[in-house]
Short mmCIF file of C-alpha atoms in Angstrom, two decimals:
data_model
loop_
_atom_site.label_atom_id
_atom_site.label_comp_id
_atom_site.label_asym_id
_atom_site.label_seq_id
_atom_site.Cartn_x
_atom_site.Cartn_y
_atom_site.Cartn_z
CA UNK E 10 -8.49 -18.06 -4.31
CA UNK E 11 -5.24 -16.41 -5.77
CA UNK E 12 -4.36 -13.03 -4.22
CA UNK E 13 -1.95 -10.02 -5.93
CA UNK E 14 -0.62 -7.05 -4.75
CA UNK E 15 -2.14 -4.86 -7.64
CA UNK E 16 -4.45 -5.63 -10.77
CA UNK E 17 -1.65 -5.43 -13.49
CA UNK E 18 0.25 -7.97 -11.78
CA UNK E 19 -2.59 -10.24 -11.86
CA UNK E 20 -3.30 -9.51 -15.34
CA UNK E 21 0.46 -9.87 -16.49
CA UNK E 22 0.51 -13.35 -14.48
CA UNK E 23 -2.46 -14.59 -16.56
CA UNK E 24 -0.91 -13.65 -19.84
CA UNK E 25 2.82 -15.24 -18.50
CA UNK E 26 0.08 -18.34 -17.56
CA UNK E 27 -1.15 -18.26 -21.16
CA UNK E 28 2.03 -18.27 -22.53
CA UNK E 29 3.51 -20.65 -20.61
CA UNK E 30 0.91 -23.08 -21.58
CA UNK E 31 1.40 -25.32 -24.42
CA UNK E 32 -2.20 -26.22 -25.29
CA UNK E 33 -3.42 -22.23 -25.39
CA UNK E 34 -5.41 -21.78 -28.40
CA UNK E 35 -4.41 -18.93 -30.25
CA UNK E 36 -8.25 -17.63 -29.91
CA UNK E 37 -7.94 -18.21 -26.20
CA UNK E 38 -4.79 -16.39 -25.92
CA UNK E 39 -6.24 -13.26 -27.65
CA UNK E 40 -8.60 -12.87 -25.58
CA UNK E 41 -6.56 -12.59 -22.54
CA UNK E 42 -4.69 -9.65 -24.72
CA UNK E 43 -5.18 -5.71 -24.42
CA UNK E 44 -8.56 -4.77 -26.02
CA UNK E 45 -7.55 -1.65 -27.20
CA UNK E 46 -5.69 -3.66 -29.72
CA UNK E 47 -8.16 -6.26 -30.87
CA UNK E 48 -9.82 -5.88 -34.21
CA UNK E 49 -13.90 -6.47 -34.44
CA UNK E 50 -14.33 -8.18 -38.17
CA UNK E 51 -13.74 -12.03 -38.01
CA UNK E 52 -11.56 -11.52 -41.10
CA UNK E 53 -8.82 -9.20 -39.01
CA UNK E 54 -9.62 -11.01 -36.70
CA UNK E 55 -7.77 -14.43 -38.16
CA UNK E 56 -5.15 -11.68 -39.77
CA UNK E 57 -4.22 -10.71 -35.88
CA UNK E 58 -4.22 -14.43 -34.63
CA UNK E 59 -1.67 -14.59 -37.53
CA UNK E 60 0.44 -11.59 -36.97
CA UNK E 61 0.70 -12.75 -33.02
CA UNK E 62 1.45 -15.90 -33.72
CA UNK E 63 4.03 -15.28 -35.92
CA UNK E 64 5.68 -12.12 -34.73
CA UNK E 65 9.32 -11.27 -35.02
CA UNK E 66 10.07 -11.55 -31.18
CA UNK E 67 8.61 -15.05 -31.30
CA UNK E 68 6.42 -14.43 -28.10
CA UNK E 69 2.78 -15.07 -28.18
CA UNK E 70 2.09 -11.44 -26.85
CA UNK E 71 4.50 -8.84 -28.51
CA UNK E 72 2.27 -5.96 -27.29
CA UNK E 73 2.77 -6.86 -23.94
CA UNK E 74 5.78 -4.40 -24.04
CA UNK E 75 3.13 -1.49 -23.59
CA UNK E 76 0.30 -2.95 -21.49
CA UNK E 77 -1.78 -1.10 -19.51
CA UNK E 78 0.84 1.68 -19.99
CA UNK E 79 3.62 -0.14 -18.30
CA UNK E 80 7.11 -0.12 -19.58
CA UNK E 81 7.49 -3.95 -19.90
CA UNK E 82 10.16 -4.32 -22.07
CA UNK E 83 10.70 -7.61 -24.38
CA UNK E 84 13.68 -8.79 -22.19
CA UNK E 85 11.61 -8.01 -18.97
CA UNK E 86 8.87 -10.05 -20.08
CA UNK E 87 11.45 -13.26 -21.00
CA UNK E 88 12.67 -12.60 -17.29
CA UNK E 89 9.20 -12.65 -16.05
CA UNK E 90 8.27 -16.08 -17.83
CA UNK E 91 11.76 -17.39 -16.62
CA UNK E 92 11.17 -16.96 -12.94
CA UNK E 93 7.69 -18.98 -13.45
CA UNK E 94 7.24 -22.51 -11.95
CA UNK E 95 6.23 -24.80 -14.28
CA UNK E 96 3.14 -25.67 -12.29
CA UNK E 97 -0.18 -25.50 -13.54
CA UNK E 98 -0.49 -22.35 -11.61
CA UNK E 99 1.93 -20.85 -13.35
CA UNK E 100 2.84 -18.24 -10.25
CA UNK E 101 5.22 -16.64 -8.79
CA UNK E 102 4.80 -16.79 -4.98
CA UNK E 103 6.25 -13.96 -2.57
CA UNK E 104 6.26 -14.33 0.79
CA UNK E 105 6.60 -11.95 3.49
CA UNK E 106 5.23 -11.93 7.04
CA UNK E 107 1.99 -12.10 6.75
CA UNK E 108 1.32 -11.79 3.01
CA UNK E 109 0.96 -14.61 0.56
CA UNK E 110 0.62 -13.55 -2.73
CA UNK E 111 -0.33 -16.32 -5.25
CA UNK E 112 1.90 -13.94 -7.94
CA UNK E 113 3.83 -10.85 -8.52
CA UNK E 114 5.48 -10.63 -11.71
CA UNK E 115 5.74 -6.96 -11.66
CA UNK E 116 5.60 -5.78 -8.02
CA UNK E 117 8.17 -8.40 -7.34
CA UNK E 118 9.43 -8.33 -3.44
CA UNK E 119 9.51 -4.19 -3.44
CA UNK E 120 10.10 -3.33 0.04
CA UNK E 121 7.43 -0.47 -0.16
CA UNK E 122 5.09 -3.32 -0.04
CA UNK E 123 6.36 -5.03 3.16
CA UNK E 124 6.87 -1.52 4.74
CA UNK E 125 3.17 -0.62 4.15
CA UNK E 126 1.83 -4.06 5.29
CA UNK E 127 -1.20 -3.88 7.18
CA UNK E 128 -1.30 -7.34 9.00
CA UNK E 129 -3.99 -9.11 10.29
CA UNK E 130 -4.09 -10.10 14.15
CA UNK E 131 -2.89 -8.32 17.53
CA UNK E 132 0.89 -7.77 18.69
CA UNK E 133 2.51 -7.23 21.59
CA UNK E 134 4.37 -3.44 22.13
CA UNK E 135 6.98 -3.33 25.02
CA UNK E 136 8.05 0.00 25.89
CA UNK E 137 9.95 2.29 28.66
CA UNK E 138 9.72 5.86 29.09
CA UNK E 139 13.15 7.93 28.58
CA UNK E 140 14.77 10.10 31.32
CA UNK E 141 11.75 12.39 31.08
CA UNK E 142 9.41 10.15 31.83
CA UNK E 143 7.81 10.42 28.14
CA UNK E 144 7.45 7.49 25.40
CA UNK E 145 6.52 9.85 22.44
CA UNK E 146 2.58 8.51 21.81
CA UNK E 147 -0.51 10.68 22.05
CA UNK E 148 -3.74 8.90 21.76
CA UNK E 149 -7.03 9.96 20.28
CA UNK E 150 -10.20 7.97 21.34
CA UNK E 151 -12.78 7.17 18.70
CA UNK E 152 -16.10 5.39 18.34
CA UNK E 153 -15.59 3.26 21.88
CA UNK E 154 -11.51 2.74 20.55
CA UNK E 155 -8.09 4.06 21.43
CA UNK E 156 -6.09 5.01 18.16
CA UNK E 157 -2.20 6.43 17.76
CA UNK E 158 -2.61 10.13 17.07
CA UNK E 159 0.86 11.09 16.85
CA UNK E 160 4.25 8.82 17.22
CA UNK E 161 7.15 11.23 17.90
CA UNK E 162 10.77 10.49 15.80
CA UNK E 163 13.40 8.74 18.03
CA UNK E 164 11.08 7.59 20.58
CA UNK E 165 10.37 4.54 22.45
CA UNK E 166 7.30 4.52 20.78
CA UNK E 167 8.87 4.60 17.52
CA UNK E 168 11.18 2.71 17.82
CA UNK E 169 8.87 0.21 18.74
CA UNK E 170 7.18 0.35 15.65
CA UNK E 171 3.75 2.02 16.31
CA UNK E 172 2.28 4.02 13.78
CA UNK E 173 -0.26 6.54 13.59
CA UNK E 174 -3.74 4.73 13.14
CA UNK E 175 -3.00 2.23 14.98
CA UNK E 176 -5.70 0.61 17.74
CA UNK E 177 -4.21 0.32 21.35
CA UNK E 178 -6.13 -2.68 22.64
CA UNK E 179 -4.68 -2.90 26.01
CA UNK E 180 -2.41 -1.36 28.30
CA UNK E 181 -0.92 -3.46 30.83
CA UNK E 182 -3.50 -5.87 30.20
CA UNK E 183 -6.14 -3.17 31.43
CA UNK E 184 -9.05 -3.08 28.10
CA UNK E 185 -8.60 0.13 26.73
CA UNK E 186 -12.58 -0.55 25.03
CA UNK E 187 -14.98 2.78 26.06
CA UNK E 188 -11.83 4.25 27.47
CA UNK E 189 -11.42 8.43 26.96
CA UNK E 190 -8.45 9.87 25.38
CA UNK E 191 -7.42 11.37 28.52
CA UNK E 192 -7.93 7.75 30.59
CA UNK E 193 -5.44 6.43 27.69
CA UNK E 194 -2.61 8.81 28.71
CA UNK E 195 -3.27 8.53 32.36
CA UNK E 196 -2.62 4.90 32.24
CA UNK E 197 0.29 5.16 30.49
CA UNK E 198 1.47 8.25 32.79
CA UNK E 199 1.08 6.04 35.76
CA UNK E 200 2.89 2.96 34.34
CA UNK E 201 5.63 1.30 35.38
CA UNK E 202 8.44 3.32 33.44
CA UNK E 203 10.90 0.08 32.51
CA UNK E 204 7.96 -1.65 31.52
CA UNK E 205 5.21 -0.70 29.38
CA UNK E 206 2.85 -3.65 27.77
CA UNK E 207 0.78 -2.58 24.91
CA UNK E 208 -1.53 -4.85 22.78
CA UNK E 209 -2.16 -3.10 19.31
CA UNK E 210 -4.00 -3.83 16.07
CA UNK E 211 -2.32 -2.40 12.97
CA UNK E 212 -4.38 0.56 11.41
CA UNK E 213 -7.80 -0.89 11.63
CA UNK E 214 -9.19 2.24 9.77
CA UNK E 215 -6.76 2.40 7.22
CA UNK E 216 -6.14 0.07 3.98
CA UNK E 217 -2.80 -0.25 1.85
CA UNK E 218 -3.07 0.60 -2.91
CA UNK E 219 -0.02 -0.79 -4.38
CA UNK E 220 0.25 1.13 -8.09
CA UNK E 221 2.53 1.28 -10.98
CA UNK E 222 3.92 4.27 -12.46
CA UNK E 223 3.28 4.37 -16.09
CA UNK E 224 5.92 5.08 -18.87
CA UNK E 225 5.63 8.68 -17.73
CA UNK E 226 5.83 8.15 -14.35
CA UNK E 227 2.19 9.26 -13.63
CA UNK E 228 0.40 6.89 -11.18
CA UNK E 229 -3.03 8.47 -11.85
CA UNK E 230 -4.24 10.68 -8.73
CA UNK E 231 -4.35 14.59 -7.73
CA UNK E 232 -4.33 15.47 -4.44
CA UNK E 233 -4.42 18.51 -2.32
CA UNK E 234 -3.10 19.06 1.06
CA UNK E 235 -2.62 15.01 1.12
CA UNK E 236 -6.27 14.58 0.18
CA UNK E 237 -7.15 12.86 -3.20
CA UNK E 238 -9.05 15.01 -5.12
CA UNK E 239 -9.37 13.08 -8.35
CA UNK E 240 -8.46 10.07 -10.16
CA UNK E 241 -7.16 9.83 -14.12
CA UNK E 242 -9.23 7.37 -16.29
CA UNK E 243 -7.57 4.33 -16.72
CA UNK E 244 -4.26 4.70 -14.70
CA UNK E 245 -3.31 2.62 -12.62
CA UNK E 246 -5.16 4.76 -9.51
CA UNK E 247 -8.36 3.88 -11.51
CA UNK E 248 -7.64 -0.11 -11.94
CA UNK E 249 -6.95 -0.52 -8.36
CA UNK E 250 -9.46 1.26 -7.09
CA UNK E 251 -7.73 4.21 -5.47
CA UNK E 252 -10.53 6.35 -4.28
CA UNK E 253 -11.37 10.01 -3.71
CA UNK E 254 -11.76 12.23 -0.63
CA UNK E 255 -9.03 9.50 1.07
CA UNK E 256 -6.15 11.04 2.90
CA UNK E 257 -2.51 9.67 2.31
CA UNK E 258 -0.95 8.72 5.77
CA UNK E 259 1.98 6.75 4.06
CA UNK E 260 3.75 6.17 0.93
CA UNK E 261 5.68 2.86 0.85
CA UNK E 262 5.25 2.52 4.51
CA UNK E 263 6.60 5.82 5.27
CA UNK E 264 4.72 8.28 7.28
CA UNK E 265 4.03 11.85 5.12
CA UNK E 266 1.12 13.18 7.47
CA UNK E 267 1.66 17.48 8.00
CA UNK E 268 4.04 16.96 4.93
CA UNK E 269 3.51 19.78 2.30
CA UNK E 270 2.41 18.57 -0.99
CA UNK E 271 5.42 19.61 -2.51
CA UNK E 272 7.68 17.55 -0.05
CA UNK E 273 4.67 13.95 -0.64
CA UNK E 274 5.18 14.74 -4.58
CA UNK E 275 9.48 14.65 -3.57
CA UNK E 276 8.99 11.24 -2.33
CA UNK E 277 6.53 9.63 -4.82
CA UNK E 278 9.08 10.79 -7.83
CA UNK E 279 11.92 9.59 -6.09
CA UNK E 280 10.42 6.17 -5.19
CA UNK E 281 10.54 3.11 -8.03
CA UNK E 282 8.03 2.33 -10.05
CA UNK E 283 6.01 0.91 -7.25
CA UNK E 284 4.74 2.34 -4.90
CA UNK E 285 1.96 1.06 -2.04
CA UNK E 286 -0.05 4.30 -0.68
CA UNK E 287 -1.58 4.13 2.71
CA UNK E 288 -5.08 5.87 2.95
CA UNK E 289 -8.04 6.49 5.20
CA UNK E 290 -11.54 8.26 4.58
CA UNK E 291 -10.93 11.74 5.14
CA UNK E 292 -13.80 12.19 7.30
CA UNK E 293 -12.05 10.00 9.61
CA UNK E 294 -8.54 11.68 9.29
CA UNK E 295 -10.12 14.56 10.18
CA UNK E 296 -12.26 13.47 13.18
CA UNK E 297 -8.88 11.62 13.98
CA UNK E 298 -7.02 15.15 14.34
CA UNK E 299 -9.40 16.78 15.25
CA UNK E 300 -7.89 19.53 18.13
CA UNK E 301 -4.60 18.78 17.40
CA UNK E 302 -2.01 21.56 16.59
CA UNK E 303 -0.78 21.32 12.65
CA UNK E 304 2.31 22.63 14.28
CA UNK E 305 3.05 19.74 16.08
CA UNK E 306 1.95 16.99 13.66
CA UNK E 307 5.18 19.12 11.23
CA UNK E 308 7.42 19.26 14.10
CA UNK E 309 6.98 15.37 16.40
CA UNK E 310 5.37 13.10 13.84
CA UNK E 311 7.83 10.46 12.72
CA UNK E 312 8.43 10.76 9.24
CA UNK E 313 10.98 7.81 9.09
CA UNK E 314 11.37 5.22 6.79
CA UNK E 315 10.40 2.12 8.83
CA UNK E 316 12.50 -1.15 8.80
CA UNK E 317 11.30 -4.03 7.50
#
């Protein structure tokens, strides 16, 4: 089963396919083309076959320049169908840890990608507490689990990668399962301070969108107060299933929670034209920070771009 990082690349890999495939019918090939710009009368119907066929750019699918609202020019497209294997499969592979991707024409190797990964699996967090005894992590317990609440900036705990939404599974091999929030930081008050073990899962209860701006530079949702409110018919919100009432935690990996909205909207127009949103059902955001001052989420949370 072939996996992509959004719908349009899949849909722009099976039109580079078609192309790239010497025996595709010209009826086939139509069909794998834009509907919005196929005729109904068999008579235009041969007429468009035609015109494809034959068109002054010598491609199979001129229109591709404006699919889906995407600004694929004619000489992206050739370098899209250049970087194809000449497999049957026709796909570009990307590979990143953790991620296999049968294709990305569009989405490429973008680094907002790999920053937002959510990977599969537990990893091992060493940490040490600086000179005031303090490794920057509050924890929030929820439904028998231990979660990241808050990850201060320039912290052990950020620097050793933890996130918010992330599950603590152990600490110093001790289960943290039907622990309390305020078990969780007496364990790791009472640890060693040169040596703190932590197993974690990565965000458990949230889930990575990758979208592509349009010619505008619209991506398709509203939101309020980093909640989506509403999602434009077919953008590219709407094709991969971007969905309301979710809270953005991250945009290309990096953490925007107690951002203002004018400050998220900074960073989504100043990244590329992809860009991977992290989300999680409000009603669990909420729960999540539940008692915990918007003051400090402004002033500690980590708001760095992560390395990848």
């Amino acid at each position: 089963m072939s996996l992509y990082p959004s719908l349009e690349d899949m849909k722009v890999d099976k039109f580079i396919q078609a192309q790239n495939t010497p025996t595709a019918s010209p009826s086939k090939a139509l069909a794998l083309s834009d509907p919005a710009h196929c005729l109904s009368t068999p008579a235009h119907h041969e007429s468009k076959v035609e015109e494809i066929g034959t068109g002054t750019s010598g491609g199979l699918y001129p229109e591709l320049s404006e699919f889906m609202g995407l600004n694929l020019s004619t000489d992206a497209l050739q370098t899209l169908s250049t970087t194809v294997p000449e497999q049957s499969s026709g796909a570009l592979s990307v590979h990143s840890s953790g991620m296999n991707w049968a294709a990305a024409p569009i989405t490429g190797g973008d680094l907002g990608v790999k920053r937002a990964e959510i990977r599969q699996g537990v990893r091992e967090v060493v940490l040490c507490k600086d000179m005031d005894g303090k490794i920057g992590l509050r924890l929030k317990a929820i439904d028998n689990g231990v979660f990241v609440q808050l990850v201060q900036a320039n912290t052990a705990a950020s620097l050793g990668g933890l996130r918010f939404g992330d599950q603590i599974l152990q600490i110093n091999g001790e289960s943290c399962a039907g622990w309390t929030s305020d078990r969780a930081h007496k364990a790791l008050k009472n640890a060693n301070p040169e040596r703190i073990t932590i197993a974690v899962r990565d965000r458990p209860l949230e889930r990575t969108v990758t979208l592509h701006k349009d010619m505008s530079g619209q991506l398709g949702f509203i939101f309020k107060k980093g909640r989506i409110t509403s999602i434009v018919k077919d953008s590219s919100a709407a094709r991969n299933g971007l969905l309301t009432d979710q809270q953005i935690c991250e945009i290309n990996g990096q953490n925007v929670i107690g951002l203002k909205d004018s400050q998220v909207l900074d960073i989504l127009n100043c990244s590329g034209r992809v860009v991977t949103v992290t989300v999680m059902p409000v009603v669990i955001f909420e729960h999540m920070m539940k008692r915990m001052c918007s003051s400090i989420v402004k002033s500690l949370m980590d708001h760095s771009i992560p390395e990848v």
